Tab-separated table of C-alpha atoms in Angstrom:
chain	number	residue	atom	x	y	z
A	1	MET	CA	290.337	144.907	124.285
A	2	ILE	CA	293.719	144.985	126.115
A	3	SER	CA	295.206	141.386	127.076
A	4	GLY	CA	297.417	140.555	129.735
A	5	ARG	CA	300.156	140.977	127.551
A	6	LEU	CA	299.703	144.199	126.843
A	7	LEU	CA	298.454	145.254	130.361
A	8	ASN	CA	302.333	143.879	131.134
A	9	GLN	CA	303.610	145.967	128.855
A	10	TYR	CA	301.490	148.891	128.988
A	11	ASP	CA	300.636	149.307	132.259
A	12	MET	CA	301.507	152.660	133.331
A	13	PRO	CA	300.257	154.310	130.253
A	14	VAL	CA	296.809	152.239	130.631
A	15	ALA	CA	296.408	153.483	134.274
A	16	LEU	CA	296.901	156.952	133.326
A	17	GLY	CA	294.826	156.959	130.239
A	18	ILE	CA	291.665	155.696	132.566
A	19	THR	CA	292.170	158.328	135.031
A	20	HIS	CA	292.151	161.175	132.259
A	21	LEU	CA	289.480	159.692	130.888
A	22	ALA	CA	287.274	159.034	133.725
A	23	ALA	CA	288.313	162.651	135.251
A	24	VAL	CA	287.102	164.238	131.832
A	25	ALA	CA	283.759	162.181	131.846
A	26	PHE	CA	283.249	163.026	135.200
A	27	LEU	CA	283.635	166.781	135.070
A	28	LEU	CA	281.561	167.146	131.614
A	29	ASN	CA	278.849	165.768	133.836
A	30	SER	CA	279.133	167.525	136.978
A	31	SER	CA	275.546	167.937	138.593
A	32	GLU	CA	274.503	168.245	142.196
A	33	ALA	CA	275.220	164.431	142.453
A	34	MET	CA	278.448	164.362	141.256
A	35	PRO	CA	279.933	167.900	141.690
A	36	THR	CA	283.465	168.860	140.089
A	37	TRP	CA	284.799	168.471	143.615
A	38	VAL	CA	284.601	164.959	143.600
A	39	ALA	CA	286.058	164.286	140.155
A	40	SER	CA	289.107	166.536	140.923
A	41	TYR	CA	289.529	164.919	144.535
A	42	ALA	CA	289.492	161.451	142.476
A	43	TYR	CA	291.679	162.837	140.227
A	44	PHE	CA	294.626	164.067	141.802
A	45	PHE	CA	294.418	160.786	144.131
A	46	ALA	CA	294.433	158.410	141.493
A	47	VAL	CA	297.311	160.266	139.894
A	48	SER	CA	299.231	160.352	143.559
A	49	CYS	CA	298.332	156.877	143.755
A	50	ILE	CA	300.195	155.532	140.687
A	51	LEU	CA	303.180	157.913	140.901
A	52	LEU	CA	303.937	156.901	144.404
A	53	CYS	CA	303.476	153.017	143.939
A	54	ARG	CA	305.353	153.279	140.490
A	55	ILE	CA	308.484	154.271	142.345
A	56	PHE	CA	307.849	150.966	144.529
A	57	GLN	CA	307.918	148.758	141.126
A	58	PRO	CA	304.539	146.868	141.162
A	59	PRO	CA	303.479	144.015	139.934
A	60	LYS	CA	302.019	144.573	136.481
A	61	GLY	CA	298.260	145.702	136.083
A	62	PHE	CA	298.512	146.948	139.572
A	63	LEU	CA	298.605	150.871	138.459
A	64	SER	CA	295.432	150.093	136.312
A	65	GLY	CA	293.782	148.207	139.069
A	66	ILE	CA	294.044	151.671	141.181
A	67	ALA	CA	292.728	154.016	138.367
A	68	VAL	CA	290.028	151.108	138.071
A	69	ALA	CA	289.308	151.579	141.755
A	70	ALA	CA	289.230	155.048	142.047
A	71	VAL	CA	286.420	155.860	139.120
A	72	MET	CA	284.496	152.887	140.640
A	73	ALA	CA	285.020	155.028	143.838
A	74	THR	CA	283.618	157.851	142.258
A	75	VAL	CA	280.396	156.194	140.841
A	76	ILE	CA	279.998	154.578	144.158
A	77	ARG	CA	279.738	157.972	145.658
A	78	SER	CA	277.971	159.671	142.608
A	79	ILE	CA	275.288	156.828	143.492
A	80	ASN	CA	275.141	157.289	147.296
A	81	GLN	CA	274.746	161.019	146.864
A	82	SER	CA	272.351	160.951	144.317
A	83	SER	CA	269.790	158.665	146.018
A	84	THR	CA	269.909	160.945	149.406
A	85	ASN	CA	269.053	164.531	149.998
A	86	LEU	CA	272.104	165.411	152.056
A	87	HIS	CA	273.168	169.421	151.380
A	88	GLY	CA	276.612	170.409	150.458
A	89	PRO	CA	279.966	168.719	150.410
A	90	GLY	CA	280.735	166.517	153.075
A	91	VAL	CA	283.873	164.549	154.792
A	92	ASP	CA	283.131	161.358	153.104
A	93	PHE	CA	284.713	161.229	150.501
A	94	PRO	CA	287.937	162.798	151.434
A	95	LEU	CA	287.903	160.318	153.888
A	96	GLY	CA	286.992	157.247	151.861
A	97	LEU	CA	290.073	158.124	149.738
A	98	MET	CA	292.451	158.386	152.464
A	99	GLY	CA	291.145	154.511	152.997
A	100	ALA	CA	291.793	153.642	149.411
A	101	GLY	CA	295.532	155.184	149.983
A	102	ALA	CA	295.829	152.938	152.804
A	103	GLY	CA	294.431	150.257	151.139
A	104	ALA	CA	296.596	150.616	147.893
A	105	ILE	CA	299.924	150.584	150.148
A	106	ALA	CA	298.450	147.353	151.879
A	107	ALA	CA	298.025	145.629	148.806
A	108	LEU	CA	301.621	146.907	147.263
A	109	ILE	CA	303.253	145.569	150.458
A	110	TYR	CA	300.929	142.535	150.262
A	111	SER	CA	302.283	141.998	146.757
A	112	LYS	CA	305.720	142.783	147.267
A	113	SER	CA	305.789	140.095	150.443
A	114	ASN	CA	304.071	137.685	148.567
A	115	ASN	CA	305.634	136.906	145.633
A	116	GLY	CA	302.607	135.670	143.364
A	117	SER	CA	301.988	132.136	145.306
A	118	VAL	CA	298.931	132.936	145.893
A	119	ILE	CA	297.127	135.849	143.117
A	120	ALA	CA	298.850	136.404	140.045
A	121	SER	CA	296.874	139.263	138.757
A	122	GLY	CA	298.569	142.437	140.090
A	123	PHE	CA	295.219	144.089	138.686
A	124	ALA	CA	293.369	142.171	140.939
A	125	ILE	CA	295.450	142.881	143.658
A	126	GLY	CA	295.695	146.683	143.304
A	127	CYS	CA	291.984	147.158	142.551
A	128	ALA	CA	290.495	145.083	145.605
A	129	GLY	CA	293.588	146.802	147.822
A	130	THR	CA	292.333	149.969	146.658
A	131	LEU	CA	288.243	149.570	146.840
A	132	GLY	CA	288.465	147.364	149.652
A	133	GLY	CA	290.281	150.124	151.980
A	134	TYR	CA	287.460	152.502	150.567
A	135	LEU	CA	284.431	150.756	151.338
A	136	LEU	CA	285.887	150.022	154.874
A	137	SER	CA	287.274	153.271	155.092
A	138	MET	CA	283.600	154.705	154.654
A	139	PHE	CA	281.617	152.415	156.556
A	140	PHE	CA	284.123	152.833	159.618
A	141	ALA	CA	283.259	156.688	159.378
A	142	CYS	CA	279.562	156.754	158.118
A	143	ASN	CA	278.800	154.785	161.033
A	144	THR	CA	280.970	156.179	163.873
A	145	VAL	CA	280.946	160.345	163.227
A	146	LEU	CA	279.364	160.839	159.658
A	147	TYR	CA	275.871	159.987	157.828
A	148	CYS	CA	276.466	159.412	154.785
A	149	GLY	CA	273.373	158.489	153.184
A	150	PRO	CA	271.761	154.993	153.132
A	151	ALA	CA	274.674	152.829	151.071
A	152	PHE	CA	276.813	153.090	154.150
A	153	SER	CA	275.275	154.032	157.082
A	154	TRP	CA	273.603	152.020	159.083
A	155	GLY	CA	271.085	154.463	160.658
A	156	PHE	CA	273.128	155.073	163.860
């Protein structure tokens, strides 16, 4: 188990390890519900976000939070795809990843401006911001212009 002290010291390797292991697991288990392009989009999104956020010196654990949120977004996308009969690749997942990127940037700005007075854990900030941006983007896109399946669309 990775403790808080180890996460403070090894945030970048842990984040890259989570991202690489998840990408390999998703690519080895590709199916109709989880095509390879979904795993590759999530992989490149997570690596790009981790490297770009690293420039701005995020709080410790923030990068691992982004990696876990990217894995969770991919799992949510595959569960939603397997529960409906949508045909072909859609633009829902790339739109969701754009929202996740915006959420990661907003969480990074929040963590830099807050100085740790409210939430001390960078992991929680990174994960909540990235996953929150993904879900908000998906709910907005899937209820205005797209039908993304039963998990995000309210039948409009």
